[in-house]
Amino acid sequence: MSADPLHRAGAPPRTPTNPPPNGSGTSAIEVRRSTRRRRTVSAYREGDRTVVLIPARMSEAEEQRWVSVMLDKLAAQESKRVLGDAELTARAERLSGQYFQGRARPASVRWVTNQNTRWGSCTPSEGSIRLSHRLQGMPEYVVDYVLLHELVHLLVPGHGPRFWRLLEAYPRTERARGYLEGVVAADRLPHVPGARSE
């Protein structure tokens, strides 16, 4: 089964419950203030959460600005990292366990270079999932969404209501769909000969 037409051609620590608006796709951000930290700000991923370390004296406005900056930096770093087929398979298995109690069991998950009009495809009878190489370099939450889309096809072949109910379990579904829609729209923009990007 191919993906649907859409897929074609983020003192004491605080943890906000909502992801940041410009976000990287994380579901929670924990800000940790340190009296030892004077100027530096750092961030890292811890599972499905982003931890941002800042100096204790920083104002709320500075905190918000630095959280945004660090989320953008993490997203840029992650987009440069390319998963191999073995890592892609392990990721699919983890996602299946997390969202479908391990019921979606792919026999193989791999990157392919011959899918230029869709983001992913699945052959349920073989248990094989293929992702377009064009996803490489996109944010991890987008790759996860496409993986989950194809994993659902191992449980539900078509795109009926049950399919979409299962896929909606992924909290970043709408964000990932918006990202992919933006990529498709950008590809359709006319390219003016001789135009330079600023």
Coordinates of C-alpha atoms in Angstrom, one line a residue, residues 85-86 88-90 92-93 96 102-110 121-130 147 150-151 153-154:
D85 CA 18.4 0.6 7.3
A86 CA 19.2 -1.3 10.6
L88 CA 15.4 2.5 10.6
T89 CA 14.2 -1.1 11.4
A90 CA 14.9 -0.6 15.1
A92 CA 10.0 1.1 13.4
E93 CA 10.0 -1.7 16.1
S96 CA 5.2 -0.2 16.9
G102 CA 4.1 -4.2 19.1
R103 CA 1.3 -5.6 16.9
A104 CA 2.8 -4.1 13.7
R105 CA 5.8 -6.3 12.9
P106 CA 7.6 -5.4 9.8
A107 CA 9.8 -8.0 8.2
S108 CA 12.0 -5.3 6.6
V109 CA 12.3 -1.6 6.7
R110 CA 14.6 0.2 4.2
S121 CA 5.1 2.3 0.8
C122 CA 4.2 -0.9 2.4
T123 CA 3.5 -4.4 1.2
P124 CA 1.4 -6.0 4.0
S125 CA 1.6 -9.5 2.6
E126 CA 5.4 -9.4 2.8
G127 CA 5.7 -7.1 5.8
S128 CA 8.0 -4.8 3.9
I129 CA 8.2 -1.1 4.4
R130 CA 10.1 1.2 2.1
L147 CA 7.1 5.1 9.5
E150 CA 3.3 2.5 6.9
L151 CA 3.2 0.4 10.2
H153 CA -0.8 -0.5 6.9
L154 CA 0.5 -3.8 8.4

